[in-house]
Amino acid sequence: MLKLKRIPVFHATYPLVYIHENCADIPAHGLKSNIKVQLHGALRPFYGTAVVTSSEQIVRPDEIGVSQPAFSDLNMPEGSLLSLMPAPAPASLDSIRRKISGDILTHKEQEKIIEDIASNAYSDLEIAGFLVANASFYSPQEVLSLTQALLETFQPFPLENKDDIIVDSYSVGGLLGNRTDPIVLAIILAAGMMMPKFSNYAVTSYSSTVDVMSTFCAVDLSEKDIRRVIDANKGCLVSSANFRFSAANNRLIGVERGLGINTFPQIVSSTLAARKALGVTHVLVDIPVGPFCKVKTMTEALHLKKLFEYVADSLGIVLNIALTDGTEPVGNGIGPVLEARDVMNVLRCSADAPEDLREKSLFIAGRILEFNPAVKGGEGYRQAQHLLGTGKALEAFTKIIFDQGKVSAEALAPLCREVLAPKDGIVGGFDAAHLQKIALATGAPRDKGSGLDLIAKSGEEVQTGDLLYRIYAQNPNSFAFANGLAEGDSGVSILPPSA
Amino acid sequence: MLKLKRIPVFHATYPLVYIHENCADIPAHGLKSNIKVQLHGALRPFYGTAVVTSSEQIVRPDEIGVSQPAFSDLNMPEGSLLSLMPAPAPASLDSIRRKISGDILTHKEQEKIIEDIASNAYSDLEIAGFLVANASFYSPQEVLSLTQALLETFQPFPLENKDDIIVDSYSVGGLLGNRTDPIVLAIILAAGMMMPKFSNYAVTSYSSTVDVMSTFCAVDLSEKDIRRVIDANKGCLVSSANFRFSAANNRLIGVERGLGINTFPQIVSSTLAARKALGVTHVLVDIPVGPFCKVKTMTEALHLKKLFEYVADSLGIVLNIALTDGTEPVGNGIGPVLEARDVMNVLRCSADAPEDLREKSLFIAGRILEFNPAVKGGEGYRQAQHLLGTGKALEAFTKIIFDQGKVSAEALAPLCREVLAPKDGIVGGFDAAHLQKIALATGAPRDKGSGLDLIAKSGEEVQTGDLLYRIYAQNPNSFAFANGLAEGDSGVSILPPSA
């Protein structure tokens, strides 16, 4: 038996289990590979990935080290005795093997897989296998089963005063800018509809709605505070980082991020299960379609639309899907502070407000307003326009910032470089993948004031030396790296004037 | 810039990069997930998975820790300055996304993916995605391209005195026992054919050919010693653990093991590329077919056979594929020492030798002997029988053990329990998955003398209390756990006598 030790490292999706190379309980050869181990002696079998060390400062041969947050989850004191063995493959992995061979999974099989994922019997690799096997071939019924199985794992977040209609929106990713969420929320709350919004920090991206919101106010609220905000505003825009709504869903999302591949079954099941669990009744799904978006063609978009509709219908969620233009960035700012600036400019009806961001927000808000049976078809957009134009949306937004806990404004980063047109011509388009790389290099979202400010628009005529965009950074090293990337390739194509 | 520090932990497939939670170079929120980071400042960009720590004993905020063997590979002194950023997804991941949508990959795309895998630009998760995407749908041409791309990554291991025919065998896994390799090698070398055999330690299994061989002699030899053994014997049976024949292949195999799913494209490409790189000209592939084997049905087996044949043919490897019965364990022993005992009993023509292991070894060796054009069809088996019966195979095996470096014999583990028939009846069959679990629980292959000794055979009549198998273990705790597993379910079914 080995003595439990807390290892002060964080590895969120799957525990790291530290073992000394002289530990008698395990073959030394095997552990240098990607091996999954099982610990017995706790309430339930406990799983993790083995990490072998030669340093007794990390663990001694008679100790077993467990990373955070897994150690806290074990809820056992250091020194507790545990035994170690290689973990057998979970029985439900056989279903995944069958799935890879092209079989359809039953509801029971999906349930068992999700249960095994929730109990950590699946390693990250095994989950990646599940996600990709599901994505290569699936029936709509399978995605519904997956969504239902996932839904069962969600902890409820009961609201006291619920409206009959509770709305939310979801935007499939990949489009630069596109920070409509705060504006849409402001308009919807100004209209008196209920919209409790839980969202995530950016992990592999330069920004997120939560990162932008965090430049205005607190976003990591306690359950009690969230209820208070919702009671007072009929909505909120907070981080879900502190909540474990569903261990299985968190693991699926965590692995999907690491994998860098958003699969349609996972987008549909996670989005709808999480909203159903919160009591959301109506969802507007924005699917931007463009070469750098997750959804690249109209064929793919229609496929995803039908999948969303089939599952939502079976769950009793009313859905409205907007296929939107994803060929151009929306708004000017890329990075938390710069996007926050755009959001406020729209809400304040400032002359500097990016027209495309304002239009898209009005369009989405309009569609959501029409979830209200009293609002006639075509009236939503005009109502949204009115709520924005009269300052009512700004007022609702100001109140929610105050209620979540206003923070002092973040400044734009001090280091700035202008990227200029290298020749005369027409702005052809934006390479979103490269611009995303440059934005990440600036230090965003860690440095909230860092990022890009896109000035030129597609189709505009430019002369040599005209400003295309600005790079902002806090850290000189990040600044140099971002400049280097932009030097090699600005990410903005200039077509010949005659074209 | 951060100061490089060596972290004395081993994580073979993908480096762990330790970062202090107060490090200024990265967003704290993101790092608690499965994020891939990139380090600049070394000869090439360097990739790893971020692990965040709150302990300055592991790394300080101005340091960056790198696990082994990656730190050694970096070949930079501690304190070297590196900069850190989230790693962008490798460009070739787009090909994998397309593959998931059902597209065919070109040879160029496969090459780029393998190149990115070799340079560690792919995380383990991304490799898992690649393996499963490939396995769900593939054309034979794609598997050939993958094999060719993989082959280009192999370092040569040139042999001085090469025969025109160099043979090897490969057995698709999952069958209990089945330790034919050492016997086949002995017969082939006794016949004077060339058979240099590199194999792997068991990682997630209770034993392997290398684990069995290690009970007789050294298996981790230097390149020089391996050449000496091959020169003197025309063959060897050594571990490939010390060799980096191909970084890409090692990573693919490492991830596939962690994933627990053997995909056909990966079996074919790894097996054939590794043998082609060694100069092997003729390969016998044994595909056991049975409910607990990797290949479960004859349809699957024929599919795999054709895939093997297509790729081998294009590479210029002569192939012979044997579809064998995988419904019953082969031999009695399960675990290194017990399997070594069976192997020696067969080689010594002892009365205790398991008949099935002897027959299967003769069958495979016979097929390999017929790769020699001078051996008439049907003659191979009789020649193999002769070489075994006259003691020439034993002689060849004794010599190779001596030349690799004989070790003192490992003893059978001291703790023993007999598992008995709970009722009268006929032995119906063996649940290989459960017996594998029990064998792992005994401590095999870490404790070489631990494992199972299968006594009863399928179809045999047994009375209540008759011996089905014995459990051997070294460690009392492992013994208790294995007993518990066998108590719940012996893994041997007893059918009614009338059936």
GROMACS .gro file of N, CA and C in nm, chain B residues 97-146:
model
  150
  596ARG      N    1  -0.941   1.722  -3.980
  596ARG     CA    2  -1.081   1.768  -3.975
  596ARG      C    3  -1.154   1.723  -4.101
  597ARG      N    4  -1.088   1.738  -4.216
  597ARG     CA    5  -1.149   1.694  -4.342
  597ARG      C    6  -1.170   1.544  -4.342
  598LYS      N    7  -1.073   1.473  -4.288
  598LYS     CA    8  -1.081   1.327  -4.282
  598LYS      C    9  -1.204   1.286  -4.199
  599ILE      N   10  -1.226   1.354  -4.090
  599ILE     CA   11  -1.342   1.323  -4.005
  599ILE      C   12  -1.472   1.344  -4.083
  600SER      N   13  -1.471   1.443  -4.172
  600SER     CA   14  -1.591   1.467  -4.254
  600SER      C   15  -1.603   1.367  -4.368
  601GLY      N   16  -1.507   1.274  -4.380
  601GLY     CA   17  -1.523   1.169  -4.480
  601GLY      C   18  -1.437   1.185  -4.604
  602ASP      N   19  -1.346   1.281  -4.602
  602ASP     CA   20  -1.260   1.301  -4.720
  602ASP      C   21  -1.143   1.204  -4.720
  603ILE      N   22  -1.084   1.187  -4.837
  603ILE     CA   23  -0.964   1.104  -4.855
  603ILE      C   24  -0.843   1.196  -4.842
  604LEU      N   25  -0.741   1.151  -4.771
  604LEU     CA   26  -0.619   1.232  -4.759
  604LEU      C   27  -0.521   1.195  -4.870
  605THR      N   28  -0.451   1.298  -4.918
  605THR     CA   29  -0.349   1.273  -5.021
  605THR      C   30  -0.220   1.227  -4.954
  606HIS      N   31  -0.130   1.178  -5.037
  606HIS     CA   32   0.000   1.135  -4.986
  606HIS      C   33   0.073   1.252  -4.919
  607LYS      N   34   0.068   1.370  -4.982
  607LYS     CA   35   0.132   1.490  -4.927
  607LYS      C   36   0.076   1.523  -4.788
  608GLU      N   37  -0.055   1.510  -4.776
  608GLU     CA   38  -0.117   1.541  -4.647
  608GLU      C   39  -0.072   1.443  -4.538
  609GLN      N   40  -0.067   1.314  -4.574
  609GLN     CA   41  -0.022   1.213  -4.478
  609GLN      C   42   0.123   1.243  -4.436
  610GLU      N   43   0.204   1.279  -4.535
  610GLU     CA   44   0.344   1.312  -4.506
  610GLU      C   45   0.355   1.428  -4.408
  611LYS      N   46   0.273   1.530  -4.432
  611LYS     CA   47   0.279   1.650  -4.347
  611LYS      C   48   0.234   1.616  -4.205
  612ILE      N   49   0.131   1.532  -4.194
  612ILE     CA   50   0.082   1.492  -4.062
  612ILE      C   51   0.191   1.416  -3.987
  613ILE      N   52   0.253   1.318  -4.055
  613ILE     CA   53   0.356   1.236  -3.991
  613ILE      C   54   0.476   1.324  -3.951
  614GLU      N   55   0.510   1.419  -4.037
  614GLU     CA   56   0.618   1.513  -4.007
  614GLU      C   57   0.585   1.595  -3.881
  615ASP      N   58   0.462   1.645  -3.875
  615ASP     CA   59   0.420   1.724  -3.758
  615ASP      C   60   0.418   1.638  -3.632
  616ILE      N   61   0.380   1.511  -3.647
  616ILE     CA   62   0.380   1.421  -3.532
  616ILE      C   63   0.524   1.398  -3.485
  617ALA      N   64   0.614   1.376  -3.580
  617ALA     CA   65   0.754   1.351  -3.545
  617ALA      C   66   0.815   1.471  -3.473
  618SER      N   67   0.773   1.592  -3.509
  618SER     CA   68   0.833   1.711  -3.446
  618SER      C   69   0.756   1.753  -3.322
  619ASN      N   70   0.667   1.668  -3.273
  619ASN     CA   71   0.591   1.693  -3.150
  619ASN      C   72   0.492   1.809  -3.161
  620ALA      N   73   0.461   1.852  -3.284
  620ALA     CA   74   0.362   1.958  -3.298
  620ALA      C   75   0.222   1.906  -3.268
  621TYR      N   76   0.205   1.774  -3.267
  621TYR     CA   77   0.077   1.715  -3.229
  621TYR      C   78   0.081   1.673  -3.081
  622SER      N   79  -0.022   1.707  -3.007
  622SER     CA   80  -0.036   1.654  -2.872
  622SER      C   81  -0.087   1.511  -2.882
  623ASP      N   82  -0.083   1.441  -2.771
  623ASP     CA   83  -0.136   1.304  -2.768
  623ASP      C   84  -0.282   1.302  -2.811
  624LEU      N   85  -0.358   1.401  -2.767
  624LEU     CA   86  -0.500   1.406  -2.803
  624LEU      C   87  -0.518   1.418  -2.953
  625GLU      N   88  -0.439   1.504  -3.014
  625GLU     CA   89  -0.450   1.524  -3.158
  625GLU      C   90  -0.412   1.395  -3.233
  626ILE      N   91  -0.314   1.323  -3.181
  626ILE     CA   92  -0.277   1.196  -3.244
  626ILE      C   93  -0.391   1.096  -3.229
  627ALA      N   94  -0.453   1.094  -3.111
  627ALA     CA   95  -0.568   1.004  -3.092
  627ALA      C   96  -0.676   1.036  -3.194
  628GLY      N   97  -0.699   1.165  -3.217
  628GLY     CA   98  -0.798   1.206  -3.317
  628GLY      C   99  -0.761   1.154  -3.455
  629PHE      N  100  -0.635   1.164  -3.489
  629PHE     CA  101  -0.585   1.116  -3.618
  629PHE      C  102  -0.607   0.965  -3.631
  630LEU      N  103  -0.571   0.890  -3.528
  630LEU     CA  104  -0.584   0.744  -3.534
  630LEU      C  105  -0.730   0.703  -3.552
  631VAL      N  106  -0.819   0.764  -3.476
  631VAL     CA  107  -0.960   0.723  -3.484
  631VAL      C  108  -1.023   0.771  -3.615
  632ALA      N  109  -0.987   0.892  -3.658
  632ALA     CA  110  -1.041   0.941  -3.786
  632ALA      C  111  -0.999   0.848  -3.900
  633ASN      N  112  -0.873   0.804  -3.896
  633ASN     CA  113  -0.823   0.711  -3.996
  633ASN      C  114  -0.895   0.578  -3.992
  634ALA      N  115  -0.929   0.535  -3.871
  634ALA     CA  116  -0.985   0.400  -3.855
  634ALA      C  117  -1.131   0.394  -3.894
  635SER      N  118  -1.201   0.506  -3.883
  635SER     CA  119  -1.344   0.504  -3.911
  635SER      C  120  -1.370   0.487  -4.059
  636PHE      N  121  -1.281   0.538  -4.139
  636PHE     CA  122  -1.301   0.531  -4.283
  636PHE      C  123  -1.166   0.551  -4.351
  637TYR      N  124  -1.130   0.461  -4.441
  637TYR     CA  125  -1.002   0.476  -4.508
  637TYR      C  126  -1.001   0.395  -4.637
  638SER      N  127  -0.920   0.440  -4.732
  638SER     CA  128  -0.898   0.364  -4.855
  638SER      C  129  -0.764   0.292  -4.839
  639PRO      N  130  -0.748   0.176  -4.907
  639PRO     CA  131  -0.618   0.106  -4.901
  639PRO      C  132  -0.504   0.198  -4.943
  640GLN      N  133  -0.529   0.286  -5.042
  640GLN     CA  134  -0.427   0.378  -5.090
  640GLN      C  135  -0.383   0.472  -4.977
  641GLU      N  136  -0.477   0.514  -4.894
  641GLU     CA  137  -0.443   0.601  -4.781
  641GLU      C  138  -0.352   0.529  -4.682
  642VAL      N  139  -0.382   0.401  -4.658
  642VAL     CA  140  -0.299   0.325  -4.562
  642VAL      C  141  -0.159   0.306  -4.619
  643LEU      N  142  -0.151   0.285  -4.750
  643LEU     CA  143  -0.019   0.276  -4.815
  643LEU      C  144   0.057   0.407  -4.800
  644SER      N  145  -0.010   0.519  -4.827
  644SER     CA  146   0.055   0.650  -4.812
  644SER      C  147   0.104   0.670  -4.669
  645LEU      N  148   0.020   0.633  -4.574
  645LEU     CA  149   0.058   0.647  -4.433
  645LEU      C  150   0.181   0.563  -4.404
   0.00000   0.00000   0.00000
